[in-house]
Amino acid sequence: MVDNRFATALVIGSVLSLLATVYLSVAIGTQQWYQYRSPPDNREASNATELSEEFINAEFDEKAYSDTLFRLNGTLGLWWRCVQAPGLSHWFKEPDPKMVTKCVSFTLAQQFVPKFNEPGNHNSGEDLIRTYLWRCQFLLPLVSLALVFLSVLIGVCACLCRSLTPTLGVGVLHLLACLCSLGTVCCFLVGMDLLHRSLLPDSVDGSLGWSLYLALISSPLQMMAAALFLWAARSHRQNYTRMTAYRVA
């Protein structure tokens, strides 16, 4: 029979784990990890419609899509890149057209495209640091979700076996998932900083988006869930050892 304290810890840990999974899943699927704001003069001087069409239909090139993100108030995520462009207009030119968001997803092959020391210049040599930071930033959250899913399977087996011993493994898996989630945010921030050193114009402002903060919040939630699972498994084992020794005596 499980003590009420251990049961409460398991329930709270499960809720925290569920929240962390939802937050991280939403962060992976949205594009608000980083957003740019360019001066109004720059946006009016450029043909936003042509830029947005080229952004969507042109071949994949880091410098090309980055420049468009800078000029059209773009947003960047792990799997998406988006820009603000004028919507479909009538036959006459509207003085203040309504802006719509146009997005393009990164394909799996594009995620593995190497980064170069000079973005857009394929003859400048591969930048191994940025290349592996980019790959880690989209692989680590998937690993984190896989670890949580594996911990759920172990938790179900623990319930069927009516034992808290497998809960120790659940806690360890959540701890590893926490490190992966935190590593995702770190890799993204470092990679963006390296990119901005060579490409970001002084007139363009960049800021972190809410998707990144969701991923960042998921990390401590997974940490707290791991602590509760580990505490429940360790405390239950100690109590079981004491009860066994008392019965033997």
PDB file of C-alpha atoms in Angstrom:
ATOM      1  CA  MET A   1       0.000   0.000   0.000  1.00  0.00           C
ATOM      2  CA  VAL A   2       1.303   3.461  -0.937  1.00  0.00           C
ATOM      3  CA  ASP A   3       1.505   6.142   1.751  1.00  0.00           C
ATOM      4  CA  ASN A   4      -0.577   9.275   1.163  1.00  0.00           C
ATOM      5  CA  ARG A   5       2.546  11.424   1.048  1.00  0.00           C
ATOM      6  CA  PHE A   6       4.024   9.359  -1.748  1.00  0.00           C
ATOM      7  CA  ALA A   7       0.732   9.302  -3.643  1.00  0.00           C
ATOM      8  CA  THR A   8       0.462  13.091  -3.396  1.00  0.00           C
ATOM      9  CA  ALA A   9       4.029  13.503  -4.635  1.00  0.00           C
ATOM     10  CA  LEU A  10       3.330  11.215  -7.590  1.00  0.00           C
ATOM     11  CA  VAL A  11       0.156  13.086  -8.525  1.00  0.00           C
ATOM     12  CA  ILE A  12       1.827  16.507  -8.327  1.00  0.00           C
ATOM     13  CA  GLY A  13       4.828  15.211 -10.266  1.00  0.00           C
ATOM     14  CA  SER A  14       2.542  13.823 -12.976  1.00  0.00           C
ATOM     15  CA  VAL A  15       0.711  17.149 -13.306  1.00  0.00           C
ATOM     16  CA  LEU A  16       3.996  19.056 -13.548  1.00  0.00           C
ATOM     17  CA  SER A  17       5.245  16.599 -16.154  1.00  0.00           C
ATOM     18  CA  LEU A  18       2.047  17.012 -18.184  1.00  0.00           C
ATOM     19  CA  LEU A  19       2.325  20.815 -18.084  1.00  0.00           C
ATOM     20  CA  ALA A  20       5.970  20.686 -19.121  1.00  0.00           C
ATOM     21  CA  THR A  21       5.134  18.368 -22.034  1.00  0.00           C
ATOM     22  CA  VAL A  22       2.336  20.659 -23.245  1.00  0.00           C
ATOM     23  CA  TYR A  23       4.529  23.759 -22.988  1.00  0.00           C
ATOM     24  CA  LEU A  24       7.428  22.144 -24.815  1.00  0.00           C
ATOM     25  CA  SER A  25       5.174  20.711 -27.538  1.00  0.00           C
ATOM     26  CA  VAL A  26       3.597  24.116 -28.168  1.00  0.00           C
ATOM     27  CA  ALA A  27       7.040  25.730 -28.248  1.00  0.00           C
ATOM     28  CA  ILE A  28       8.295  23.230 -30.837  1.00  0.00           C
ATOM     29  CA  GLY A  29       5.304  23.776 -33.115  1.00  0.00           C
ATOM     30  CA  THR A  30       5.228  27.590 -33.049  1.00  0.00           C
ATOM     31  CA  GLN A  31       7.442  30.225 -34.644  1.00  0.00           C
ATOM     32  CA  GLN A  32       7.720  32.836 -31.895  1.00  0.00           C
ATOM     33  CA  TRP A  33      11.193  31.933 -30.644  1.00  0.00           C
ATOM     34  CA  TYR A  34      12.758  35.110 -31.971  1.00  0.00           C
ATOM     35  CA  GLN A  35      11.182  38.175 -33.566  1.00  0.00           C
ATOM     36  CA  TYR A  36      12.565  41.157 -35.459  1.00  0.00           C
ATOM     37  CA  ARG A  37      11.394  44.752 -35.712  1.00  0.00           C
ATOM     38  CA  SER A  38      12.728  46.944 -38.514  1.00  0.00           C
ATOM     39  CA  PRO A  39      12.255  50.717 -38.916  1.00  0.00           C
ATOM     40  CA  PRO A  40       9.126  51.795 -40.884  1.00  0.00           C
ATOM     41  CA  ASP A  41      11.237  53.568 -43.511  1.00  0.00           C
ATOM     42  CA  ASN A  42      12.982  50.332 -44.450  1.00  0.00           C
ATOM     43  CA  ARG A  43       9.715  48.489 -44.833  1.00  0.00           C
ATOM     44  CA  GLU A  44       8.156  51.197 -47.038  1.00  0.00           C
ATOM     45  CA  ALA A  45      11.187  51.472 -49.293  1.00  0.00           C
ATOM     46  CA  SER A  46      11.147  47.790 -50.177  1.00  0.00           C
ATOM     47  CA  ASN A  47       8.638  45.855 -52.187  1.00  0.00           C
ATOM     48  CA  ALA A  48       7.235  43.739 -49.389  1.00  0.00           C
ATOM     49  CA  THR A  49       5.069  41.631 -51.656  1.00  0.00           C
ATOM     50  CA  GLU A  50       7.946  40.596 -53.915  1.00  0.00           C
ATOM     51  CA  LEU A  51      10.180  39.934 -50.929  1.00  0.00           C
ATOM     52  CA  SER A  52       7.571  37.716 -49.293  1.00  0.00           C
ATOM     53  CA  GLU A  53       6.996  35.747 -52.506  1.00  0.00           C
ATOM     54  CA  GLU A  54      10.723  35.242 -52.911  1.00  0.00           C
ATOM     55  CA  PHE A  55      10.914  34.249 -49.247  1.00  0.00           C
ATOM     56  CA  ILE A  56       8.337  31.513 -49.809  1.00  0.00           C
ATOM     57  CA  ASN A  57       9.325  30.228 -53.238  1.00  0.00           C
ATOM     58  CA  ALA A  58      13.091  30.777 -53.464  1.00  0.00           C
ATOM     59  CA  GLU A  59      15.669  28.088 -52.786  1.00  0.00           C
ATOM     60  CA  PHE A  60      16.785  27.612 -49.203  1.00  0.00           C
ATOM     61  CA  ASP A  61      19.584  30.013 -48.310  1.00  0.00           C
ATOM     62  CA  GLU A  62      20.362  31.191 -44.792  1.00  0.00           C
ATOM     63  CA  LYS A  63      21.437  34.707 -45.719  1.00  0.00           C
ATOM     64  CA  ALA A  64      18.537  35.277 -48.114  1.00  0.00           C
ATOM     65  CA  TYR A  65      15.784  34.285 -45.698  1.00  0.00           C
ATOM     66  CA  SER A  66      17.543  36.015 -42.775  1.00  0.00           C
ATOM     67  CA  ASP A  67      17.681  39.324 -44.681  1.00  0.00           C
ATOM     68  CA  THR A  68      13.965  38.999 -45.445  1.00  0.00           C
ATOM     69  CA  LEU A  69      13.211  38.270 -41.796  1.00  0.00           C
ATOM     70  CA  PHE A  70      15.081  41.442 -40.833  1.00  0.00           C
ATOM     71  CA  ARG A  71      13.249  43.631 -43.360  1.00  0.00           C
ATOM     72  CA  LEU A  72       9.709  42.276 -42.966  1.00  0.00           C
ATOM     73  CA  ASN A  73       9.398  41.989 -39.179  1.00  0.00           C
ATOM     74  CA  GLY A  74       9.909  38.239 -39.308  1.00  0.00           C
ATOM     75  CA  THR A  75       9.729  35.609 -36.615  1.00  0.00           C
ATOM     76  CA  LEU A  76      11.821  32.461 -36.326  1.00  0.00           C
ATOM     77  CA  GLY A  77      11.135  29.130 -34.648  1.00  0.00           C
ATOM     78  CA  LEU A  78      12.661  25.677 -34.551  1.00  0.00           C
ATOM     79  CA  TRP A  79      10.635  24.495 -37.549  1.00  0.00           C
ATOM     80  CA  TRP A  80       9.096  27.701 -38.950  1.00  0.00           C
ATOM     81  CA  ARG A  81      10.141  31.084 -40.325  1.00  0.00           C
ATOM     82  CA  CYS A  82       7.531  33.795 -40.951  1.00  0.00           C
ATOM     83  CA  VAL A  83       7.326  37.351 -42.304  1.00  0.00           C
ATOM     84  CA  GLN A  84       4.749  40.132 -42.278  1.00  0.00           C
ATOM     85  CA  ALA A  85       3.580  41.036 -45.795  1.00  0.00           C
ATOM     86  CA  PRO A  86       0.623  42.888 -47.363  1.00  0.00           C
ATOM     87  CA  GLY A  87      -2.404  40.691 -47.940  1.00  0.00           C
ATOM     88  CA  LEU A  88      -4.353  40.313 -51.177  1.00  0.00           C
ATOM     89  CA  SER A  89      -5.258  43.794 -52.377  1.00  0.00           C
ATOM     90  CA  HIS A  90      -7.897  45.035 -54.766  1.00  0.00           C
ATOM     91  CA  TRP A  91      -7.196  46.459 -58.221  1.00  0.00           C
ATOM     92  CA  PHE A  92      -6.347  49.780 -56.626  1.00  0.00           C
ATOM     93  CA  LYS A  93      -3.407  50.431 -54.330  1.00  0.00           C
ATOM     94  CA  GLU A  94      -4.447  50.717 -50.713  1.00  0.00           C
ATOM     95  CA  PRO A  95      -2.652  53.409 -48.700  1.00  0.00           C
ATOM     96  CA  ASP A  96      -2.472  51.209 -45.631  1.00  0.00           C
ATOM     97  CA  PRO A  97      -2.772  47.541 -46.656  1.00  0.00           C
ATOM     98  CA  LYS A  98      -3.572  44.909 -44.090  1.00  0.00           C
ATOM     99  CA  MET A  99      -0.512  42.887 -43.090  1.00  0.00           C
ATOM    100  CA  VAL A 100      -0.727  39.106 -42.949  1.00  0.00           C
ATOM    101  CA  THR A 101       1.710  36.495 -41.695  1.00  0.00           C
ATOM    102  CA  LYS A 102       3.275  34.189 -44.271  1.00  0.00           C
ATOM    103  CA  CYS A 103       5.203  31.180 -42.999  1.00  0.00           C
ATOM    104  CA  VAL A 104       7.510  28.545 -44.440  1.00  0.00           C
ATOM    105  CA  SER A 105       8.551  25.409 -42.603  1.00  0.00           C
ATOM    106  CA  PHE A 106      12.042  23.995 -42.416  1.00  0.00           C
ATOM    107  CA  THR A 107      12.185  20.569 -44.006  1.00  0.00           C
ATOM    108  CA  LEU A 108      14.109  17.782 -42.322  1.00  0.00           C
ATOM    109  CA  ALA A 109      16.794  17.994 -45.010  1.00  0.00           C
ATOM    110  CA  GLN A 110      17.142  21.748 -44.457  1.00  0.00           C
ATOM    111  CA  GLN A 111      17.649  21.208 -40.744  1.00  0.00           C
ATOM    112  CA  PHE A 112      20.812  19.270 -41.551  1.00  0.00           C
ATOM    113  CA  VAL A 113      22.197  21.763 -44.070  1.00  0.00           C
ATOM    114  CA  PRO A 114      25.625  22.961 -42.838  1.00  0.00           C
ATOM    115  CA  LYS A 115      26.155  26.578 -41.773  1.00  0.00           C
ATOM    116  CA  PHE A 116      29.004  28.630 -43.195  1.00  0.00           C
ATOM    117  CA  ASN A 117      31.448  31.079 -41.659  1.00  0.00           C
ATOM    118  CA  GLU A 118      29.985  33.764 -43.928  1.00  0.00           C
ATOM    119  CA  PRO A 119      26.246  33.043 -44.285  1.00  0.00           C
ATOM    120  CA  GLY A 120      25.333  32.706 -47.953  1.00  0.00           C
ATOM    121  CA  ASN A 121      28.944  32.190 -49.077  1.00  0.00           C
ATOM    122  CA  HIS A 122      29.448  28.463 -49.606  1.00  0.00           C
ATOM    123  CA  ASN A 123      33.152  28.982 -50.262  1.00  0.00           C
ATOM    124  CA  SER A 124      33.835  30.431 -46.811  1.00  0.00           C
ATOM    125  CA  GLY A 125      34.033  27.046 -45.111  1.00  0.00           C
ATOM    126  CA  GLU A 126      31.651  25.258 -42.777  1.00  0.00           C
ATOM    127  CA  ASP A 127      31.040  26.770 -39.350  1.00  0.00           C
ATOM    128  CA  LEU A 128      30.973  23.598 -37.249  1.00  0.00           C
ATOM    129  CA  ILE A 129      29.851  25.376 -34.072  1.00  0.00           C
ATOM    130  CA  ARG A 130      26.750  26.924 -35.652  1.00  0.00           C
ATOM    131  CA  THR A 131      26.039  23.757 -37.619  1.00  0.00           C
ATOM    132  CA  TYR A 132      25.870  21.531 -34.563  1.00  0.00           C
ATOM    133  CA  LEU A 133      24.131  24.156 -32.438  1.00  0.00           C
ATOM    134  CA  TRP A 134      21.369  24.300 -35.045  1.00  0.00           C
ATOM    135  CA  ARG A 135      21.046  20.536 -35.186  1.00  0.00           C
ATOM    136  CA  CYS A 136      20.986  20.226 -31.408  1.00  0.00           C
ATOM    137  CA  GLN A 137      18.329  22.915 -31.041  1.00  0.00           C
ATOM    138  CA  PHE A 138      15.772  20.867 -32.978  1.00  0.00           C
ATOM    139  CA  LEU A 139      16.906  17.379 -31.921  1.00  0.00           C
ATOM    140  CA  LEU A 140      17.116  17.965 -28.156  1.00  0.00           C
ATOM    141  CA  PRO A 141      13.420  18.857 -27.651  1.00  0.00           C
ATOM    142  CA  LEU A 142      12.414  15.733 -29.550  1.00  0.00           C
ATOM    143  CA  VAL A 143      14.710  13.683 -27.302  1.00  0.00           C
ATOM    144  CA  SER A 144      13.153  15.385 -24.269  1.00  0.00           C
ATOM    145  CA  LEU A 145       9.629  14.435 -25.363  1.00  0.00           C
ATOM    146  CA  ALA A 146      10.773  10.877 -26.121  1.00  0.00           C
ATOM    147  CA  LEU A 147      12.244  10.547 -22.618  1.00  0.00           C
ATOM    148  CA  VAL A 148       9.004  11.759 -21.050  1.00  0.00           C
ATOM    149  CA  PHE A 149       7.021   9.289 -23.176  1.00  0.00           C
ATOM    150  CA  LEU A 150       9.332   6.474 -22.060  1.00  0.00           C
ATOM    151  CA  SER A 151       8.875   7.525 -18.431  1.00  0.00           C
ATOM    152  CA  VAL A 152       5.095   7.317 -18.912  1.00  0.00           C
ATOM    153  CA  LEU A 153       5.427   3.730 -20.094  1.00  0.00           C
ATOM    154  CA  ILE A 154       7.568   2.900 -17.055  1.00  0.00           C
ATOM    155  CA  GLY A 155       5.027   4.613 -14.806  1.00  0.00           C
ATOM    156  CA  VAL A 156       2.207   2.534 -16.273  1.00  0.00           C
ATOM    157  CA  CYS A 157       4.231  -0.632 -15.687  1.00  0.00           C
ATOM    158  CA  ALA A 158       4.851   0.498 -12.092  1.00  0.00           C
ATOM    159  CA  CYS A 159       1.108   0.914 -11.550  1.00  0.00           C
ATOM    160  CA  LEU A 160       0.388  -2.514 -12.983  1.00  0.00           C
ATOM    161  CA  CYS A 161       3.079  -4.070 -10.786  1.00  0.00           C
ATOM    162  CA  ARG A 162       1.914  -2.038  -7.761  1.00  0.00           C
ATOM    163  CA  SER A 163       5.476  -1.009  -7.021  1.00  0.00           C
ATOM    164  CA  LEU A 164       7.172   2.347  -6.547  1.00  0.00           C
ATOM    165  CA  THR A 165      10.623   1.018  -7.398  1.00  0.00           C
ATOM    166  CA  PRO A 166      10.367   1.885 -11.148  1.00  0.00           C
ATOM    167  CA  THR A 167       9.546   5.452 -10.095  1.00  0.00           C
ATOM    168  CA  LEU A 168      13.270   5.959  -9.608  1.00  0.00           C
ATOM    169  CA  GLY A 169      13.756   5.435 -13.344  1.00  0.00           C
ATOM    170  CA  VAL A 170      10.889   7.833 -14.064  1.00  0.00           C
ATOM    171  CA  GLY A 171      12.637  10.506 -12.028  1.00  0.00           C
ATOM    172  CA  VAL A 172      15.967   9.955 -13.785  1.00  0.00           C
ATOM    173  CA  LEU A 173      14.311  10.183 -17.210  1.00  0.00           C
ATOM    174  CA  HIS A 174      12.607  13.445 -16.250  1.00  0.00           C
ATOM    175  CA  LEU A 175      15.941  14.812 -15.073  1.00  0.00           C
ATOM    176  CA  LEU A 176      17.503  13.983 -18.448  1.00  0.00           C
ATOM    177  CA  ALA A 177      14.494  15.520 -20.227  1.00  0.00           C
ATOM    178  CA  CYS A 178      15.000  18.690 -18.175  1.00  0.00           C
ATOM    179  CA  LEU A 179      18.612  18.924 -19.327  1.00  0.00           C
ATOM    180  CA  CYS A 180      17.559  18.423 -22.955  1.00  0.00           C
ATOM    181  CA  SER A 181      14.925  21.174 -22.723  1.00  0.00           C
ATOM    182  CA  LEU A 182      17.401  23.565 -21.148  1.00  0.00           C
ATOM    183  CA  GLY A 183      20.014  22.612 -23.737  1.00  0.00           C
ATOM    184  CA  THR A 184      17.547  23.452 -26.518  1.00  0.00           C
ATOM    185  CA  VAL A 185      17.144  27.020 -25.290  1.00  0.00           C
ATOM    186  CA  CYS A 186      20.890  27.459 -24.766  1.00  0.00           C
ATOM    187  CA  CYS A 187      21.759  26.142 -28.234  1.00  0.00           C
ATOM    188  CA  PHE A 188      19.165  28.407 -29.853  1.00  0.00           C
ATOM    189  CA  LEU A 189      20.343  31.537 -28.039  1.00  0.00           C
ATOM    190  CA  VAL A 190      24.039  30.900 -28.727  1.00  0.00           C
ATOM    191  CA  GLY A 191      23.354  30.087 -32.384  1.00  0.00           C
ATOM    192  CA  MET A 192      21.299  33.256 -32.879  1.00  0.00           C
ATOM    193  CA  ASP A 193      23.989  35.354 -31.213  1.00  0.00           C
ATOM    194  CA  LEU A 194      26.644  33.988 -33.574  1.00  0.00           C
ATOM    195  CA  LEU A 195      24.408  34.619 -36.590  1.00  0.00           C
ATOM    196  CA  HIS A 196      23.597  38.189 -35.544  1.00  0.00           C
ATOM    197  CA  ARG A 197      27.265  39.076 -35.191  1.00  0.00           C
ATOM    198  CA  SER A 198      27.708  38.740 -38.936  1.00  0.00           C
ATOM    199  CA  LEU A 199      24.258  39.572 -40.357  1.00  0.00           C
ATOM    200  CA  LEU A 200      21.990  41.651 -38.095  1.00  0.00           C
ATOM    201  CA  PRO A 201      21.876  45.345 -39.158  1.00  0.00           C
ATOM    202  CA  ASP A 202      22.151  47.966 -36.435  1.00  0.00           C
ATOM    203  CA  SER A 203      18.773  49.405 -37.421  1.00  0.00           C
ATOM    204  CA  VAL A 204      16.906  46.157 -36.745  1.00  0.00           C
ATOM    205  CA  ASP A 205      15.830  45.217 -33.237  1.00  0.00           C
ATOM    206  CA  GLY A 206      15.509  41.606 -32.133  1.00  0.00           C
ATOM    207  CA  SER A 207      13.760  40.163 -29.102  1.00  0.00           C
ATOM    208  CA  LEU A 208      12.921  36.794 -27.622  1.00  0.00           C
ATOM    209  CA  GLY A 209       9.451  35.438 -28.299  1.00  0.00           C
ATOM    210  CA  TRP A 210       6.923  33.661 -26.116  1.00  0.00           C
ATOM    211  CA  SER A 211       7.642  30.254 -27.680  1.00  0.00           C
ATOM    212  CA  LEU A 212      11.164  30.343 -26.285  1.00  0.00           C
ATOM    213  CA  TYR A 213       9.859  31.240 -22.832  1.00  0.00           C
ATOM    214  CA  LEU A 214       7.471  28.261 -22.951  1.00  0.00           C
ATOM    215  CA  ALA A 215      10.402  25.962 -23.657  1.00  0.00           C
ATOM    216  CA  LEU A 216      12.368  27.637 -20.878  1.00  0.00           C
ATOM    217  CA  ILE A 217       9.491  27.175 -18.389  1.00  0.00           C
ATOM    218  CA  SER A 218       9.183  23.494 -19.262  1.00  0.00           C
ATOM    219  CA  SER A 219      12.705  22.828 -17.972  1.00  0.00           C
ATOM    220  CA  PRO A 220      12.131  23.709 -14.261  1.00  0.00           C
ATOM    221  CA  LEU A 221       8.749  21.967 -14.384  1.00  0.00           C
ATOM    222  CA  GLN A 222      10.483  18.775 -15.484  1.00  0.00           C
ATOM    223  CA  MET A 223      13.110  19.321 -12.787  1.00  0.00           C
ATOM    224  CA  MET A 224      10.460  19.621 -10.063  1.00  0.00           C
ATOM    225  CA  ALA A 225       8.662  16.545 -11.390  1.00  0.00           C
ATOM    226  CA  ALA A 226      11.943  14.603 -11.357  1.00  0.00           C
ATOM    227  CA  ALA A 227      12.645  15.696  -7.764  1.00  0.00           C
ATOM    228  CA  LEU A 228       9.204  14.529  -6.616  1.00  0.00           C
ATOM    229  CA  PHE A 229       9.512  11.159  -8.355  1.00  0.00           C
ATOM    230  CA  LEU A 230      13.003  10.571  -6.966  1.00  0.00           C
ATOM    231  CA  TRP A 231      11.928  11.584  -3.457  1.00  0.00           C
ATOM    232  CA  ALA A 232       8.896   9.295  -3.551  1.00  0.00           C
ATOM    233  CA  ALA A 233      10.937   6.308  -4.768  1.00  0.00           C
ATOM    234  CA  ARG A 234      13.768   6.846  -2.263  1.00  0.00           C
ATOM    235  CA  SER A 235      11.503   7.520   0.737  1.00  0.00           C
ATOM    236  CA  HIS A 236       9.276   4.553  -0.052  1.00  0.00           C
ATOM    237  CA  ARG A 237      12.315   2.286  -0.309  1.00  0.00           C
ATOM    238  CA  GLN A 238      13.609   3.490   3.071  1.00  0.00           C
ATOM    239  CA  ASN A 239      10.226   2.933   4.729  1.00  0.00           C
ATOM    240  CA  TYR A 240       9.944  -0.500   3.166  1.00  0.00           C
ATOM    241  CA  THR A 241      13.419  -1.392   4.458  1.00  0.00           C
ATOM    242  CA  ARG A 242      12.520  -0.244   7.986  1.00  0.00           C
ATOM    243  CA  MET A 243       9.235  -2.191   7.967  1.00  0.00           C
ATOM    244  CA  THR A 244      11.008  -5.331   6.741  1.00  0.00           C
ATOM    245  CA  ALA A 245      13.670  -5.011   9.454  1.00  0.00           C
ATOM    246  CA  TYR A 246      10.956  -4.439  12.095  1.00  0.00           C
ATOM    247  CA  ARG A 247       9.044  -7.568  11.028  1.00  0.00           C
ATOM    248  CA  VAL A 248      12.206  -9.671  11.034  1.00  0.00           C
ATOM    249  CA  ALA A 249      13.065  -8.422  14.496  1.00  0.00           C
TER     250      ALA A 249
END
